[in-house]
Short mmCIF file of C-alpha atoms in Angstrom, two decimals:
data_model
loop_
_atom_site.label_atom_id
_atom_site.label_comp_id
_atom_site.label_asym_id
_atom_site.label_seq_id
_atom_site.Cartn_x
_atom_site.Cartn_y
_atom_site.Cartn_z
CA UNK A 1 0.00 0.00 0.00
CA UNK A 2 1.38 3.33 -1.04
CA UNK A 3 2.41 6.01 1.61
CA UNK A 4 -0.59 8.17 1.96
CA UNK A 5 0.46 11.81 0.79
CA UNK A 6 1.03 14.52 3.29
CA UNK A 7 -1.32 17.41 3.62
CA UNK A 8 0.13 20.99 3.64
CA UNK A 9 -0.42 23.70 5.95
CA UNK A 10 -2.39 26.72 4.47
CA UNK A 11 -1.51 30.14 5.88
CA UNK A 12 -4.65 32.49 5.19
CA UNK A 13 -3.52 34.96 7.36
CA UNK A 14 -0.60 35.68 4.95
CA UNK A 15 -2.14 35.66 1.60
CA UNK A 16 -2.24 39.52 1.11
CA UNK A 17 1.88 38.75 0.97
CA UNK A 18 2.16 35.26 -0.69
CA UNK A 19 0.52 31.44 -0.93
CA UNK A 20 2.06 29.50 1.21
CA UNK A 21 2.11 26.36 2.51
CA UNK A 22 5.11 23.55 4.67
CA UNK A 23 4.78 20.63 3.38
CA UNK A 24 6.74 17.12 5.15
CA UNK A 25 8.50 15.90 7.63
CA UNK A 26 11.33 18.87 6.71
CA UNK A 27 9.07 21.92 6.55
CA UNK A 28 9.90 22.65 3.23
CA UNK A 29 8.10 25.90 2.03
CA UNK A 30 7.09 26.86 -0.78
CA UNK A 31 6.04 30.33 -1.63
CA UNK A 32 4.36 32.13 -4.23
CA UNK A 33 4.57 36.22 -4.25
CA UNK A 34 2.24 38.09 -5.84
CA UNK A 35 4.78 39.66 -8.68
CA UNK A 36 5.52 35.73 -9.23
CA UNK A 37 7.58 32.60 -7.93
CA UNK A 38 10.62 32.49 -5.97
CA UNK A 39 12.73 29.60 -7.32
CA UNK A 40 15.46 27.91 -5.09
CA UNK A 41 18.55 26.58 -6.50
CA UNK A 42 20.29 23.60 -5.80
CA UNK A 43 20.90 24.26 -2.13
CA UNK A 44 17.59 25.42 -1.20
CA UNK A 45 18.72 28.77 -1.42
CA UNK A 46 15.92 31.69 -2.90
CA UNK A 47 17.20 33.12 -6.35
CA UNK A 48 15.34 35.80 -7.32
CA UNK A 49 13.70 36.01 -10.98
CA UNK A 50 12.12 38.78 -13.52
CA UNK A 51 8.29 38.39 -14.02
CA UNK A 52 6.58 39.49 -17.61
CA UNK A 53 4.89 42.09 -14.73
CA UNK A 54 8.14 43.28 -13.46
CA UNK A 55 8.85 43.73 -17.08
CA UNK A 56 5.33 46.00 -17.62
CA UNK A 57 6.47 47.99 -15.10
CA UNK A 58 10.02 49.26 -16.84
CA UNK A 59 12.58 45.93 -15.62
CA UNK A 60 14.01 44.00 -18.50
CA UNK A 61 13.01 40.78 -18.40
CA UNK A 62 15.40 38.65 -18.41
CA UNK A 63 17.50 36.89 -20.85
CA UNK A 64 17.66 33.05 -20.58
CA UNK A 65 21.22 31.85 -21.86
CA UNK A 66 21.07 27.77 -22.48
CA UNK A 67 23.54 25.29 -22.98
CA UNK A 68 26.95 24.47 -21.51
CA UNK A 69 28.42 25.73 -18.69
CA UNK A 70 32.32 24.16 -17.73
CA UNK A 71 35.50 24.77 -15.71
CA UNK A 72 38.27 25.95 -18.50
CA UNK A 73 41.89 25.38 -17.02
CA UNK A 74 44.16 28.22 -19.01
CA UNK A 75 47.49 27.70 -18.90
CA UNK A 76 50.36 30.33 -16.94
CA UNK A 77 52.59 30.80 -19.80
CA UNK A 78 51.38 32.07 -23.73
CA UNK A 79 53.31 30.05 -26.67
CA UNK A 80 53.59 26.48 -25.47
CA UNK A 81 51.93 23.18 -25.28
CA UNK A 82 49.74 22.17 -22.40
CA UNK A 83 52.51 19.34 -21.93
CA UNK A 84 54.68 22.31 -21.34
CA UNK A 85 52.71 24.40 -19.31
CA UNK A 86 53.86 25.02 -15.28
CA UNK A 87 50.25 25.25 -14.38
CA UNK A 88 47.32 26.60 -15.12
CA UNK A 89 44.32 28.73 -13.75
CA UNK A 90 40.76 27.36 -13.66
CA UNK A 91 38.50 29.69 -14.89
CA UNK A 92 34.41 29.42 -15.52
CA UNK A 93 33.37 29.36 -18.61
CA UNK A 94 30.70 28.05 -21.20
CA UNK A 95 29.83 30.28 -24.18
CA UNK A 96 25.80 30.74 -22.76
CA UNK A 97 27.01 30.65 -19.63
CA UNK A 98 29.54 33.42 -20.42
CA UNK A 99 27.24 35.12 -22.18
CA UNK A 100 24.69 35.33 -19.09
CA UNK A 101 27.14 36.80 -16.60
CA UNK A 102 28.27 38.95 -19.51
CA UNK A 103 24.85 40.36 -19.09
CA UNK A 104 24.63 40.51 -15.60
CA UNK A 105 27.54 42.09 -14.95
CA UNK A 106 26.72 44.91 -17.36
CA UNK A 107 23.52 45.64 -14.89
CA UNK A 108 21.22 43.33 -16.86
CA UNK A 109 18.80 40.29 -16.20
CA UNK A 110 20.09 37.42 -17.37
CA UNK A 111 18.89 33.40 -16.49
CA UNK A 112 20.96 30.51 -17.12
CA UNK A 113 19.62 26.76 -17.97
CA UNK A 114 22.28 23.54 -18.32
CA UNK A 115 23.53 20.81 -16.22
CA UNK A 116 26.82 20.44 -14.29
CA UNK A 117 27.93 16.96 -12.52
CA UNK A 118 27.32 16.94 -8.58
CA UNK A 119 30.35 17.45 -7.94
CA UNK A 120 32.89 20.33 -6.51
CA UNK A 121 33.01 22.19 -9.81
CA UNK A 122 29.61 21.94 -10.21
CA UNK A 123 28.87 23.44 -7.11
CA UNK A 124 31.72 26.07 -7.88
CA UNK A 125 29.82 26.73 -11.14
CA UNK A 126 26.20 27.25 -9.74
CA UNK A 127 27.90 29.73 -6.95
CA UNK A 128 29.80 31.64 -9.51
CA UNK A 129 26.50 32.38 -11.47
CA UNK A 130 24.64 33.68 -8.76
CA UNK A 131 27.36 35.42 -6.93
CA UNK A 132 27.70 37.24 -10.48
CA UNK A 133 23.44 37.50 -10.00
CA UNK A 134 22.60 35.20 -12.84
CA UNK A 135 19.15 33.11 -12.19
CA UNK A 136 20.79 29.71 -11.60
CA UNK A 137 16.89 28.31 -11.35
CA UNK A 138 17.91 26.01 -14.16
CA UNK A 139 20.84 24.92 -13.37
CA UNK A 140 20.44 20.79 -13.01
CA UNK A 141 22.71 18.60 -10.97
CA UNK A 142 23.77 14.94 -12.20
CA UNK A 143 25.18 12.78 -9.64
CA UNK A 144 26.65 10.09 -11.93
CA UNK A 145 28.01 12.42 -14.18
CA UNK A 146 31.40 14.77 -13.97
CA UNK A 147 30.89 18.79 -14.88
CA UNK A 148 32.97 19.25 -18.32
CA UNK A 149 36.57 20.90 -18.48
CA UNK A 150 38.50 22.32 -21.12
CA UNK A 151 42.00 22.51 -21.62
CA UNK A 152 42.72 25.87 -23.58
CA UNK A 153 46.34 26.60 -24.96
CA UNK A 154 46.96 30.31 -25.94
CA UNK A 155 49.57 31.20 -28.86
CA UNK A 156 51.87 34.15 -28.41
CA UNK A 157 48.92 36.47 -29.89
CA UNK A 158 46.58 35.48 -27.41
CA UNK A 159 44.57 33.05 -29.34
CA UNK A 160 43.76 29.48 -28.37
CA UNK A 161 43.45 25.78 -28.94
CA UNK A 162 40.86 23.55 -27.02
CA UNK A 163 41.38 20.22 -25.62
CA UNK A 164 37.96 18.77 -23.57
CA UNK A 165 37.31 16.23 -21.50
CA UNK A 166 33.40 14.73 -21.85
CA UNK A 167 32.17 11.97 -23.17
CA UNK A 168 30.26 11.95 -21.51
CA UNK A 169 30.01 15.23 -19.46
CA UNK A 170 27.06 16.68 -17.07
CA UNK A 171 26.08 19.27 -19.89
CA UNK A 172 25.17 16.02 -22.70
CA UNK A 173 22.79 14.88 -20.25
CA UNK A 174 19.99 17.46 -19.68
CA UNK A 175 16.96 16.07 -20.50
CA UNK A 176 13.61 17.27 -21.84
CA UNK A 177 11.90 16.71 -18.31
CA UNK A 178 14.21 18.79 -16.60
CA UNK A 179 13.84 22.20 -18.56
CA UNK A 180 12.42 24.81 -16.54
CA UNK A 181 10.35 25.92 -18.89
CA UNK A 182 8.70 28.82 -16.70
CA UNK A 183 12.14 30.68 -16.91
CA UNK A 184 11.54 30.49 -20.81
CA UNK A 185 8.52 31.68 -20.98
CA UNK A 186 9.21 34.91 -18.81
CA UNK A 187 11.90 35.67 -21.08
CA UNK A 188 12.55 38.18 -23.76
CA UNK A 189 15.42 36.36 -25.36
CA UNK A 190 16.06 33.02 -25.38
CA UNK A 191 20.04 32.80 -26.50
CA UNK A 192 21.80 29.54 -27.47
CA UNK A 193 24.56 27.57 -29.37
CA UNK A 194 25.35 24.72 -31.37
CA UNK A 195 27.36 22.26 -28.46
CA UNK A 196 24.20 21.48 -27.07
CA UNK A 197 23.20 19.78 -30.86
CA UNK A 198 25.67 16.93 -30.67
CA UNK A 199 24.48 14.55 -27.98
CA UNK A 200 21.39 13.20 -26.77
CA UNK A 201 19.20 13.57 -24.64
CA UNK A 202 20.72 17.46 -24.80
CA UNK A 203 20.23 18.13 -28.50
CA UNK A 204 16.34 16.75 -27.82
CA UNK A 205 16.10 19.70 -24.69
CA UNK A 206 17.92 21.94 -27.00
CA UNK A 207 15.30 22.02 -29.86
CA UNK A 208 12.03 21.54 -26.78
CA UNK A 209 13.70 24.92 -25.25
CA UNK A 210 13.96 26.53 -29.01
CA UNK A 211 10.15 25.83 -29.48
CA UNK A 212 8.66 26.80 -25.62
CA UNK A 213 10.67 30.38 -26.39
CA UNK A 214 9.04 30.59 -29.96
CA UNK A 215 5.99 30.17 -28.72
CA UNK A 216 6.02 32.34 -26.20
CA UNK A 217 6.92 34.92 -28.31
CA UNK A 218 11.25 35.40 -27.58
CA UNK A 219 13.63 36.71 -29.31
CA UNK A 220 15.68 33.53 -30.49
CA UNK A 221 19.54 34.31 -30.53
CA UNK A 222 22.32 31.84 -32.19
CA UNK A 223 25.58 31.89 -31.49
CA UNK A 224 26.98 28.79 -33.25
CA UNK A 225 30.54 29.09 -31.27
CA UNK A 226 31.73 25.93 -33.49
CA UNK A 227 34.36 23.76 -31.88
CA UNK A 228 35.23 21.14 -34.02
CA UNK A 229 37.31 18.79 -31.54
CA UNK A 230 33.57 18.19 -30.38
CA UNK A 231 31.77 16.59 -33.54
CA UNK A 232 32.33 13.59 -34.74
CA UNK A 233 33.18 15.03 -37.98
CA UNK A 234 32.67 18.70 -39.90
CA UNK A 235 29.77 17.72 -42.04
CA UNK A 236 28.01 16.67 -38.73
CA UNK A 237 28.72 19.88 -37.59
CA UNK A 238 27.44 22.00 -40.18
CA UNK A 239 24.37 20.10 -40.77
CA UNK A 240 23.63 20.42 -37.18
CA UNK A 241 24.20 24.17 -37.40
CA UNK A 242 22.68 24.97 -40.66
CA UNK A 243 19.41 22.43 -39.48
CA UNK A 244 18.47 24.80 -36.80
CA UNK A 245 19.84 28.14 -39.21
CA UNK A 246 16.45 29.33 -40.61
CA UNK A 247 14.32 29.48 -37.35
CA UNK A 248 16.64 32.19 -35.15
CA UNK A 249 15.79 35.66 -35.42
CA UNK A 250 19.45 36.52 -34.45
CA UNK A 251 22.99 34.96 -35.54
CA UNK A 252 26.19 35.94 -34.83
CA UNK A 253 28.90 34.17 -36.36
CA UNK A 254 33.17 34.45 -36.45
CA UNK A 255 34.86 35.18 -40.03
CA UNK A 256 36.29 31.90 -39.40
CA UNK A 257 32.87 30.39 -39.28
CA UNK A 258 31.32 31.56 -42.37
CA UNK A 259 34.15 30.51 -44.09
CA UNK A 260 33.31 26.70 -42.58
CA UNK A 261 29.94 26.98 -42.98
CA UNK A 262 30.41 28.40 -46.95
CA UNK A 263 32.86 26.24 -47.22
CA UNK A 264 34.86 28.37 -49.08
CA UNK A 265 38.35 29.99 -47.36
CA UNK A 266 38.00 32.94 -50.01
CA UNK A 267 37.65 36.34 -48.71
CA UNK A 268 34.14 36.71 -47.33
CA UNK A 269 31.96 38.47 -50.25
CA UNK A 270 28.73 39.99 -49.36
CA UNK A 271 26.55 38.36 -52.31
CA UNK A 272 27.70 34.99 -51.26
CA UNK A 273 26.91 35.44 -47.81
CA UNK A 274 23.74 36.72 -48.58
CA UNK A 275 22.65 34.01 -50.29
CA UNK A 276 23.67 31.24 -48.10
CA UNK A 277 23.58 32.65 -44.63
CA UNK A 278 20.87 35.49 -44.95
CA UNK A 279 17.06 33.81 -44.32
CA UNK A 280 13.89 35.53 -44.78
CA UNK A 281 13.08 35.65 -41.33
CA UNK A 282 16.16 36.63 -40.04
CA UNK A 283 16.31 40.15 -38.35
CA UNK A 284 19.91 40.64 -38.29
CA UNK A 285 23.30 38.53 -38.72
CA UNK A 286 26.37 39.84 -37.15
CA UNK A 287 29.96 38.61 -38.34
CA UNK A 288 32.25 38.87 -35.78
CA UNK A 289 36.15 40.40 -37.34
CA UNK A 290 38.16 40.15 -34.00
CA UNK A 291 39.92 43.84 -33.39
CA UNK A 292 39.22 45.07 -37.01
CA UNK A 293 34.85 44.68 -35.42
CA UNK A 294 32.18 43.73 -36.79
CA UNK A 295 30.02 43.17 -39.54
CA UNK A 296 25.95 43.74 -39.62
CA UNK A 297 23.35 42.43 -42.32
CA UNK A 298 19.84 43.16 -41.87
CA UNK A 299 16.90 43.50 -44.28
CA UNK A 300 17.10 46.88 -44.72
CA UNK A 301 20.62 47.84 -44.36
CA UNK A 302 24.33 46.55 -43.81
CA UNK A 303 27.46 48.08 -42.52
CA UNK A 304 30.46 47.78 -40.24
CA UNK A 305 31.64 48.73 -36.95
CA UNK A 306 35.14 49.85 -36.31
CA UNK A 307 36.88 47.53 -32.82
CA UNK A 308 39.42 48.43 -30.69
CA UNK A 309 42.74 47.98 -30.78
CA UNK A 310 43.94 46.59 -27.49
CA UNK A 311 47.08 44.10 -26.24
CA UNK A 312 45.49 41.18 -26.61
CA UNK A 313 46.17 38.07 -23.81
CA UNK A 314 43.46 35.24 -24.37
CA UNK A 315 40.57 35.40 -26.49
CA UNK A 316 38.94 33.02 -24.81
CA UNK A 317 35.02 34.47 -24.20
CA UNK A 318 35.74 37.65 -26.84
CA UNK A 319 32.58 36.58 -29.18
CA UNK A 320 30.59 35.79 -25.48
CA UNK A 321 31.38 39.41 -24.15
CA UNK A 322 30.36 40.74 -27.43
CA UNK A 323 27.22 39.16 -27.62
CA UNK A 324 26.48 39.77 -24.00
CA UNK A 325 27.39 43.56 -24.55
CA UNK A 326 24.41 43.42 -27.79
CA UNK A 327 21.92 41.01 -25.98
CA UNK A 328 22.17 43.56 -23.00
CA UNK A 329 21.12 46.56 -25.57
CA UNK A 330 19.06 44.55 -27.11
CA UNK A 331 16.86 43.80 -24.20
CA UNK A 332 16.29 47.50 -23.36
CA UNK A 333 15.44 48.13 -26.76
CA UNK A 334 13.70 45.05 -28.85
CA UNK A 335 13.75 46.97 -31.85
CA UNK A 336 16.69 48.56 -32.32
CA UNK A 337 18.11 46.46 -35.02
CA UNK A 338 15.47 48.07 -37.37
CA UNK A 339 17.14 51.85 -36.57
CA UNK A 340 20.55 51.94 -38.27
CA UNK A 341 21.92 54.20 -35.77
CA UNK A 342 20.74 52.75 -32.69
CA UNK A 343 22.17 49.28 -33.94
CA UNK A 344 25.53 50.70 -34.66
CA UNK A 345 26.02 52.25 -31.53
CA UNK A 346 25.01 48.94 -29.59
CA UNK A 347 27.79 46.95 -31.91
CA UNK A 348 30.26 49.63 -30.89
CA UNK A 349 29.31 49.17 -27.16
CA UNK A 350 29.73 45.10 -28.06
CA UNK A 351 32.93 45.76 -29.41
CA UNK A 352 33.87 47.24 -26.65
CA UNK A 353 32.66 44.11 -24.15
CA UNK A 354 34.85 42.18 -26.42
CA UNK A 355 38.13 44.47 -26.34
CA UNK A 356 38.67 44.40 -22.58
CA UNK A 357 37.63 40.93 -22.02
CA UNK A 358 40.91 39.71 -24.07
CA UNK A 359 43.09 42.02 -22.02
CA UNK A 360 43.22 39.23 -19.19
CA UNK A 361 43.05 35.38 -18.81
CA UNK A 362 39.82 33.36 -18.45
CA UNK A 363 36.52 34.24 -19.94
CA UNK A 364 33.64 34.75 -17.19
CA UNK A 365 36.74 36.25 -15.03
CA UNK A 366 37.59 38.86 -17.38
CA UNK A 367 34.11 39.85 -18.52
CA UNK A 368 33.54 43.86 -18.20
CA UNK A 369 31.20 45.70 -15.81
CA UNK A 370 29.69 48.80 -18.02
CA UNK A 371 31.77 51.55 -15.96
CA UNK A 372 34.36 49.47 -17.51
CA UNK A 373 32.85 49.93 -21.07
CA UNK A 374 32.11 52.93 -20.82
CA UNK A 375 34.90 53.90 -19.89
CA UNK A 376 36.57 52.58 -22.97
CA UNK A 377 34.13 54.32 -25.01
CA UNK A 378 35.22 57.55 -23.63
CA UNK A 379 38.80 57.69 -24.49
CA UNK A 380 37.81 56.30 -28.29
CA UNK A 381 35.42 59.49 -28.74
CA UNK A 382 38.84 61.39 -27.63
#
């Protein structure tokens, strides 16, 4: 015979403030306030989230970053193998991940939904993300599974090389079931890449999360961030990009990927991009050009943005800062892509995000606050 379920406590006396109710032998409460829930993360601890209401009333809501979320371990020295290396530095990472604190850290609202293993750099993980005040609501814990690390070796001009250990990792193994789809649905952007495509069950909550933000009426933002090592070979890669291509409203890509996904290694030509890259329901496509800036392609207009020219250490999270910098402008302003001057000012604050995170090592560690942008901006207009 089954164990007859417990009856909660109801607390009318407290409903003008919230519904809410202890429930089992441990008290647990839960509590509902009247602007919306209070999710708790993995420790039981409240993390506090942006309602559709909060939004009415002049807040952003927020923007919900999914996919991977990992320890990077960057080495001391620039210019040698990781064989070579006398240590290294572990540093948070995870391109949606990075992009999420990227946001919060420039006064934004930014969510975060993955999976890390239950495990000390799991814990680490979820701590850094609401310590930087990311919603960690979504974070899932695996207990039979290890969080994900990446090796990362930098060349003498600061860029790097990726070695990861998975296979498989906490991050492969979200499931369906375990999206918090509430999160989603609050959201005004719903930001993604392509690691999350390669394995199941993650590729499966991948597309499920796509279609609960579509429907609810997101922004959908694509940020391929191809890493090769990770595919079992490049034509899985680019089918698995280009399969999910036509239904973001959003893409920002590297020079180096439209050259993979064009598969051509010619000089990037407008026309040709145009035609492959450019769908009809795409409001803007952003190619990333490192310190030279970017590129922007909308339906009505296309242009560049000038970058800054800064002493550059590790690139790792460059792209993530950039797109956090543009998400962040983006979310106080949904349409700005459609004003050309509005759009080219939030590029050059992107470009900005992305110049000072490659003056230091790690990505989530060197990620800007917007004095620090600002700043930036200030003695370019000089």
């Amino acid at each position: 015979m089954g164990k007859e379920k417990q009856k909660c406590r109801e607390f009318p006396f407290l409903k003008s403030l919230y519904n809410g109710s202890i429930c089992g032998e441990r008290m647990e409460v839960t509590i509902q306030l009247a602007f919306g829930p209070l999710w708790r993360d993995s420790r039981g601890q409240v993390v506090a989230s942006i309602s559709r209401k909060d939004a009415a009333q002049g807040k952003e809501s927020p923007v919900v970053c999914f996919g991977e979320i990992l320890i990077d371990f960057v080495p001391n020295e620039s210019g040698v193998s990781l064989a070579e290396s006398s240590g290294f530095k572990k540093a948070p990472g995870g391109a949606p991940a990075n992009v999420a604190v990227g946001i919060a850290r420039l006064g934004g609202h930014s969510a975060f939904i993955g999976k890390v293993g239950e495990d000390e750099f799991g814990y680490m993980l979820a701590d850094v993300l609401k310590e930087n005040k990311v919603d960690n609501s979504g974070l899932c814990f695996d207990p039979n599974a290890r969080t994900a690390l990446s090796f990362v070796t930098l060349r003498p001009d600061g860029e790097r090389e990726f070695m990861f250990y998975r296979n498989p990792s906490a991050d492969m193994l979200l499931s369906e079931t375990e999206i918090h789809e509430a999160l989603i649905r609050k959201a005004s952007i719903f930001h993604y890449g392509s690691i999350s495509l390669i394995e199941e069950p993650c590729k499966s909550a991948h597309l499920a999360g796509m279609d609960i933000a579509k429907k609810a009426g997101c922004i959908l933002s694509y940020d391929p961030n191809l890493r090769l090592a990770l595919w079992p070979s490049a034509e899985a890669a680019r089918n698995s990009i280009m399969d999910i291509w036509n239904q973001a409203d959003i893409i920002k890509v590297s020079e180096e990927e439209v050259k993979f996904l064009i598969g051509s290694d010619d000089p990037i030509d407008n026309e040709v991009l145009l035609m492959k890259l450019f769908h009809s329901n795409l409001k803007l496509l952003l190619v990333t050009e490192g310190s030279a800036g970017c590129r922007y392609y909308t339906q009505m207009f296309q242009g560049r943005v000038p970058g800054f020219k800064v002493n550059a250490v590790d690139t790792t999270g460059a792209g993530d800062a950039f797109m956090a910098g543009f998400l962040k402008k983006l979310a106080g302003d949904p349409s700005l892509y459609r004003h050309e001057k509005k759009l080219k000012d939030a590029l050059l604050f992107a470009n900005a995000c992305g110049a000072i995170t490659v003056t230091e090592k790690g990505a989530i560690p060197a990620l800007p606050t917007k004095e620090a942008v600002l700043e930036i901006l200030s003695r370019a207009s000089t």
